[in-house]
PDB file of C-alpha atoms in Angstrom:
ATOM      1  CA  MET A   1       4.948 -13.068 -16.143  1.00 31.00           C
ATOM      2  CA  ASP A   2       2.100 -10.475 -15.458  1.00 35.00           C
ATOM      3  CA  GLU A   3       0.317  -9.991 -11.971  1.00 41.00           C
ATOM      4  CA  LYS A   4      -1.270 -13.440 -11.138  1.00 41.00           C
ATOM      5  CA  ALA A   5      -4.080 -13.442  -8.150  1.00 37.00           C
ATOM      6  CA  ALA A   6      -4.216 -16.794  -5.839  1.00 37.00           C
ATOM      7  CA  GLN A   7      -6.884 -17.051  -3.904  1.00 33.00           C
ATOM      8  CA  ALA A   8      -7.058 -13.983  -2.268  1.00 35.00           C
ATOM      9  CA  PRO A   9     -10.595 -12.966  -0.746  1.00 34.00           C
ATOM     10  CA  ALA A  10     -11.777  -9.483  -1.056  1.00 35.00           C
ATOM     11  CA  GLY A  11     -13.025  -7.725   1.940  1.00 36.00           C
ATOM     12  CA  ALA A  12     -13.891  -4.281   3.205  1.00 38.00           C
ATOM     13  CA  PRO A  13     -13.206  -1.579   0.315  1.00 39.00           C
ATOM     14  CA  GLY A  14     -10.115   0.710   0.948  1.00 46.00           C
ATOM     15  CA  SER A  15      -8.775  -1.244   3.753  1.00 59.00           C
ATOM     16  CA  VAL A  16      -5.636  -3.472   3.613  1.00 63.00           C
ATOM     17  CA  PRO A  17      -4.225  -6.864   4.889  1.00 68.00           C
ATOM     18  CA  PRO A  18      -2.309  -6.204   7.865  1.00 84.00           C
ATOM     19  CA  ALA A  19       0.804  -8.083   6.743  1.00 95.00           C
ATOM     20  CA  ILE A  20       2.460  -8.243   3.618  1.00 96.00           C
ATOM     21  CA  VAL A  21       5.355 -10.353   2.899  1.00 98.00           C
ATOM     22  CA  VAL A  22       7.432  -9.370   0.090  1.00 98.00           C
ATOM     23  CA  MET A  23       9.296 -13.097  -1.019  1.00 98.00           C
ATOM     24  CA  GLY A  24      11.866 -14.315  -3.846  1.00 97.00           C
ATOM     25  CA  VAL A  25      15.197 -15.330  -4.250  1.00 94.00           C
ATOM     26  CA  ALA A  26      17.937 -12.771  -3.624  1.00 89.00           C
ATOM     27  CA  GLY A  27      17.823 -10.295  -6.050  1.00 90.00           C
ATOM     28  CA  CYS A  28      14.628 -10.067  -7.475  1.00 94.00           C
ATOM     29  CA  GLY A  29      13.869  -6.621  -4.880  1.00 93.00           C
ATOM     30  CA  LYS A  30      12.376  -7.847  -1.792  1.00 95.00           C
ATOM     31  CA  SER A  31      13.886  -4.958  -0.071  1.00 93.00           C
ATOM     32  CA  ALA A  32      13.335  -1.848  -2.472  1.00 95.00           C
ATOM     33  CA  VAL A  33       9.699  -2.844  -3.235  1.00 98.00           C
ATOM     34  CA  GLY A  34       9.197  -3.721   0.550  1.00 97.00           C
ATOM     35  CA  ILE A  35      10.501  -0.043   1.725  1.00 97.00           C
ATOM     36  CA  ALA A  36       8.516   1.680  -1.073  1.00 97.00           C
ATOM     37  CA  LEU A  37       5.312  -0.815  -0.809  1.00 97.00           C
ATOM     38  CA  ALA A  38       5.555   0.002   3.004  1.00 96.00           C
ATOM     39  CA  ALA A  39       5.847   4.030   2.132  1.00 95.00           C
ATOM     40  CA  ALA A  40       3.065   3.883  -0.068  1.00 94.00           C
ATOM     41  CA  LEU A  41       0.608   2.276   2.599  1.00 93.00           C
ATOM     42  CA  GLY A  42       1.645   3.957   5.363  1.00 92.00           C
ATOM     43  CA  VAL A  43       2.952   0.921   7.374  1.00 94.00           C
ATOM     44  CA  THR A  44       6.013  -0.692   9.337  1.00 94.00           C
ATOM     45  CA  PHE A  45       8.877  -2.151   6.874  1.00 97.00           C
ATOM     46  CA  ILE A  46      10.837  -5.292   8.702  1.00 97.00           C
ATOM     47  CA  GLU A  47      13.876  -5.986   6.684  1.00 95.00           C
ATOM     48  CA  GLY A  48      14.061  -9.821   7.150  1.00 93.00           C
ATOM     49  CA  ASP A  49      17.698  -9.918   6.336  1.00 88.00           C
ATOM     50  CA  ARG A  50      18.872  -7.755   9.451  1.00 91.00           C
ATOM     51  CA  LEU A  51      16.992 -10.665  11.737  1.00 92.00           C
ATOM     52  CA  HIS A  52      19.059 -13.271  10.565  1.00 89.00           C
ATOM     53  CA  PRO A  53      21.455 -14.725  13.571  1.00 89.00           C
ATOM     54  CA  PRO A  54      25.024 -13.671  13.315  1.00 90.00           C
ATOM     55  CA  GLU A  55      25.550 -17.507  12.557  1.00 91.00           C
ATOM     56  CA  ASN A  56      23.538 -17.739   9.567  1.00 87.00           C
ATOM     57  CA  VAL A  57      25.024 -14.463   8.278  1.00 86.00           C
ATOM     58  CA  ALA A  58      28.559 -15.683   8.798  1.00 89.00           C
ATOM     59  CA  ARG A  59      27.515 -19.180   6.998  1.00 88.00           C
ATOM     60  CA  MET A  60      25.657 -17.544   3.879  1.00 83.00           C
ATOM     61  CA  ALA A  61      28.651 -14.974   3.568  1.00 83.00           C
ATOM     62  CA  SER A  62      31.194 -18.195   3.187  1.00 83.00           C
ATOM     63  CA  GLY A  63      29.104 -19.207   0.450  1.00 82.00           C
ATOM     64  CA  GLU A  64      27.203 -22.012   2.254  1.00 86.00           C
ATOM     65  CA  PRO A  65      23.323 -22.114   2.046  1.00 84.00           C
ATOM     66  CA  LEU A  66      21.110 -22.396   4.777  1.00 85.00           C
ATOM     67  CA  THR A  67      19.402 -25.386   5.574  1.00 89.00           C
ATOM     68  CA  ASP A  68      15.537 -25.566   6.718  1.00 91.00           C
ATOM     69  CA  GLN A  69      16.710 -25.912  10.663  1.00 93.00           C
ATOM     70  CA  LEU A  70      18.972 -22.679  10.330  1.00 91.00           C
ATOM     71  CA  ARG A  71      16.324 -21.060   8.967  1.00 91.00           C
ATOM     72  CA  GLU A  72      13.560 -21.571  11.458  1.00 95.00           C
ATOM     73  CA  GLY A  73      14.745 -19.068  14.401  1.00 93.00           C
ATOM     74  CA  TRP A  74      15.003 -16.803  11.771  1.00 95.00           C
ATOM     75  CA  LEU A  75      11.923 -17.211  10.238  1.00 96.00           C
ATOM     76  CA  ASN A  76      10.124 -16.930  13.700  1.00 97.00           C
ATOM     77  CA  ALA A  77      11.826 -13.924  14.520  1.00 97.00           C
ATOM     78  CA  ILE A  78      10.022 -12.587  11.259  1.00 97.00           C
ATOM     79  CA  GLY A  79       6.900 -13.911  12.435  1.00 97.00           C
ATOM     80  CA  GLU A  80       6.989 -12.461  15.914  1.00 97.00           C
ATOM     81  CA  ARG A  81       7.524  -9.007  14.238  1.00 97.00           C
ATOM     82  CA  ILE A  82       4.981  -9.106  12.083  1.00 97.00           C
ATOM     83  CA  ALA A  83       2.613 -10.186  14.949  1.00 96.00           C
ATOM     84  CA  GLU A  84       3.982  -7.681  17.316  1.00 95.00           C
ATOM     85  CA  SER A  85       3.268  -4.656  14.520  1.00 94.00           C
ATOM     86  CA  VAL A  86      -0.325  -6.383  13.763  1.00 94.00           C
ATOM     87  CA  GLY A  87      -1.216  -6.677  17.235  1.00 92.00           C
ATOM     88  CA  SER A  88      -0.336  -3.122  18.160  1.00 91.00           C
ATOM     89  CA  GLY A  89      -2.568  -2.084  15.345  1.00 90.00           C
ATOM     90  CA  GLN A  90       0.212  -1.480  12.572  1.00 91.00           C
ATOM     91  CA  GLY A  91       0.123  -2.727   9.379  1.00 93.00           C
ATOM     92  CA  VAL A  92       3.253  -4.316   8.435  1.00 96.00           C
ATOM     93  CA  VAL A  93       5.316  -5.059   5.235  1.00 97.00           C
ATOM     94  CA  ALA A  94       8.507  -7.386   5.673  1.00 98.00           C
ATOM     95  CA  ALA A  95      10.885  -8.399   3.023  1.00 97.00           C
ATOM     96  CA  CYS A  96      11.673 -12.414   3.376  1.00 97.00           C
ATOM     97  CA  SER A  97      12.704 -14.552   1.088  1.00 95.00           C
ATOM     98  CA  ALA A  98       9.850 -17.146   2.352  1.00 97.00           C
ATOM     99  CA  LEU A  99      11.088 -19.569  -0.521  1.00 96.00           C
ATOM    100  CA  LYS A 100       9.246 -22.866   0.709  1.00 97.00           C
ATOM    101  CA  ARG A 101       5.741 -23.513   0.981  1.00 98.00           C
ATOM    102  CA  SER A 102       6.474 -24.555   4.488  1.00 97.00           C
ATOM    103  CA  TYR A 103       8.476 -21.106   5.361  1.00 97.00           C
ATOM    104  CA  ARG A 104       5.338 -19.244   4.616  1.00 98.00           C
ATOM    105  CA  GLU A 105       3.078 -21.481   6.219  1.00 97.00           C
ATOM    106  CA  ARG A 106       5.253 -20.840   9.712  1.00 97.00           C
ATOM    107  CA  LEU A 107       4.909 -17.065   8.536  1.00 97.00           C
ATOM    108  CA  SER A 108       1.217 -17.312   8.611  1.00 97.00           C
ATOM    109  CA  GLY A 109       1.056 -19.385  11.855  1.00 96.00           C
ATOM    110  CA  PHE A 110       2.085 -15.716  13.228  1.00 96.00           C
ATOM    111  CA  CYS A 111      -0.557 -13.992  11.291  1.00 95.00           C
ATOM    112  CA  PRO A 112      -3.084 -15.757   9.458  1.00 93.00           C
ATOM    113  CA  GLU A 113      -4.113 -12.848   6.784  1.00 91.00           C
ATOM    114  CA  ILE A 114      -0.506 -12.659   5.278  1.00 95.00           C
ATOM    115  CA  VAL A 115      -0.480 -11.556   2.186  1.00 95.00           C
ATOM    116  CA  PHE A 116       2.459 -12.543   0.002  1.00 97.00           C
ATOM    117  CA  LEU A 117       4.124 -10.335  -2.820  1.00 97.00           C
ATOM    118  CA  TYR A 118       6.038 -13.393  -5.332  1.00 98.00           C
ATOM    119  CA  LEU A 119       8.887 -11.158  -7.043  1.00 98.00           C
ATOM    120  CA  GLU A 120       9.697 -13.650  -9.945  1.00 97.00           C
ATOM    121  CA  ILE A 121      12.773 -13.252 -11.895  1.00 96.00           C
ATOM    122  CA  ASP A 122      15.198 -15.484 -13.958  1.00 96.00           C
ATOM    123  CA  PRO A 123      18.438 -16.759 -12.198  1.00 95.00           C
ATOM    124  CA  ALA A 124      20.802 -14.773 -14.964  1.00 93.00           C
ATOM    125  CA  THR A 125      19.333 -11.778 -13.769  1.00 95.00           C
ATOM    126  CA  ALA A 126      19.173 -12.823  -9.962  1.00 93.00           C
ATOM    127  CA  ARG A 127      22.940 -13.502 -10.019  1.00 89.00           C
ATOM    128  CA  GLN A 128      23.458 -10.196 -12.042  1.00 89.00           C
ATOM    129  CA  ARG A 129      22.105  -7.898  -9.363  1.00 90.00           C
ATOM    130  CA  VAL A 130      23.216 -10.060  -6.352  1.00 85.00           C
ATOM    131  CA  GLY A 131      26.714  -9.710  -7.969  1.00 75.00           C
ATOM    132  CA  ASN A 132      26.395  -5.709  -8.441  1.00 73.00           C
ATOM    133  CA  ARG A 133      24.905  -5.330  -4.609  1.00 68.00           C
ATOM    134  CA  LYS A 134      27.831  -3.648  -2.499  1.00 66.00           C
ATOM    135  CA  GLY A 135      28.255  -4.292   1.215  1.00 62.00           C
ATOM    136  CA  HIS A 136      25.694  -7.133   1.466  1.00 61.00           C
ATOM    137  CA  PHE A 137      26.372 -10.406   2.998  1.00 67.00           C
ATOM    138  CA  MET A 138      24.718 -12.986   0.333  1.00 66.00           C
ATOM    139  CA  PRO A 139      27.186 -13.691  -2.492  1.00 63.00           C
ATOM    140  CA  ALA A 140      25.981 -14.193  -6.000  1.00 70.00           C
ATOM    141  CA  SER A 141      27.411 -18.075  -5.924  1.00 71.00           C
ATOM    142  CA  LEU A 142      24.079 -18.652  -3.478  1.00 80.00           C
ATOM    143  CA  VAL A 143      21.439 -17.587  -5.825  1.00 87.00           C
ATOM    144  CA  ASP A 144      21.128 -20.734  -7.821  1.00 89.00           C
ATOM    145  CA  SER A 145      20.774 -22.652  -4.616  1.00 89.00           C
ATOM    146  CA  GLN A 146      17.939 -20.452  -3.728  1.00 90.00           C
ATOM    147  CA  PHE A 147      16.264 -21.806  -6.670  1.00 93.00           C
ATOM    148  CA  ALA A 148      16.874 -24.846  -5.942  1.00 93.00           C
ATOM    149  CA  ILE A 149      14.702 -24.878  -3.063  1.00 93.00           C
ATOM    150  CA  LEU A 150      12.114 -22.416  -4.649  1.00 96.00           C
ATOM    151  CA  GLU A 151       8.550 -23.379  -4.382  1.00 97.00           C
ATOM    152  CA  PRO A 152       6.786 -20.520  -6.010  1.00 97.00           C
ATOM    153  CA  PRO A 153       3.054 -19.940  -4.057  1.00 97.00           C
ATOM    154  CA  ALA A 154       0.437 -22.212  -5.427  1.00 95.00           C
ATOM    155  CA  VAL A 155      -2.751 -20.888  -6.676  1.00 92.00           C
ATOM    156  CA  GLU A 156      -4.557 -21.675  -3.266  1.00 93.00           C
ATOM    157  CA  GLU A 157      -2.301 -19.775  -1.284  1.00 95.00           C
ATOM    158  CA  ARG A 158      -2.688 -16.111  -0.378  1.00 93.00           C
ATOM    159  CA  ALA A 159      -0.426 -14.494  -3.049  1.00 95.00           C
ATOM    160  CA  LEU A 160       0.266 -12.388  -5.824  1.00 95.00           C
ATOM    161  CA  SER A 161       3.110 -12.843  -8.378  1.00 96.00           C
ATOM    162  CA  PHE A 162       4.660 -10.004 -10.384  1.00 97.00           C
ATOM    163  CA  ASP A 163       7.867  -9.440 -12.596  1.00 97.00           C
ATOM    164  CA  ALA A 164      10.374  -8.722 -10.835  1.00 96.00           C
ATOM    165  CA  THR A 165      12.180  -7.028 -13.669  1.00 96.00           C
ATOM    166  CA  ARG A 166       9.756  -4.534 -13.887  1.00 97.00           C
ATOM    167  CA  PRO A 167      10.853  -0.803 -12.212  1.00 97.00           C
ATOM    168  CA  VAL A 168       9.900  -0.782  -8.572  1.00 97.00           C
ATOM    169  CA  GLY A 169       7.025   2.130  -8.946  1.00 97.00           C
ATOM    170  CA  GLU A 170       5.328   0.224 -11.208  1.00 97.00           C
ATOM    171  CA  LEU A 171       5.231  -2.915  -8.809  1.00 97.00           C
ATOM    172  CA  VAL A 172       4.501  -0.727  -6.133  1.00 97.00           C
ATOM    173  CA  ALA A 173       1.561   0.804  -8.232  1.00 96.00           C
ATOM    174  CA  ALA A 174       0.318  -2.458  -9.237  1.00 95.00           C
ATOM    175  CA  ALA A 175       0.596  -4.063  -5.719  1.00 94.00           C
ATOM    176  CA  VAL A 176      -1.389  -1.369  -3.897  1.00 93.00           C
ATOM    177  CA  ARG A 177      -3.718  -1.698  -6.792  1.00 91.00           C
ATOM    178  CA  LEU A 178      -4.238  -5.759  -6.535  1.00 87.00           C
ATOM    179  CA  ILE A 179      -3.744  -6.320  -2.864  1.00 84.00           C
ATOM    180  CA  PRO A 180      -6.604  -8.185  -1.803  1.00 68.00           C
ATOM    181  CA  ARG A 181      -8.503  -6.094   0.692  1.00 63.00           C
ATOM    182  CA  SER A 182      -9.389  -7.767   4.075  1.00 56.00           C
TER     183      SER A 182
END
């Protein structure tokens, strides 16, 4: 799984897109990569998991996957935070599963220039990572439900794909190198 670029038009040298969403199933490393990438770019980081309403957190903690309808408000909250950052002239990196194309389209409605960084991982590794996490509401039992609805970004989407089993520093360096300039 090498880095693969989809339709990601180039722009001014040295500039970066105003918004990047690090996406993928639970356990792929969205938060770790997102925090490190935001630091490397000197931009704001948004942790999507913190924007879930309490009802969603309770549902997932009890082992029940979220429906599309339950994700709508959460995706809107992330999109609004992205739009606020971009609107104030701040670049932003957000961690959000964005598992379906329709979710990515919803987020892009708030900021059409979003570039998605898809962290690809296999189910066994994702389950192991989630099972080893401490203090997170998402149980390993929900990993399979995420893979069941996952729609990896299509070629025509503004997205880059990375092997999520690589070290965070390597992923960030590759992302900084490959992120389409806008």
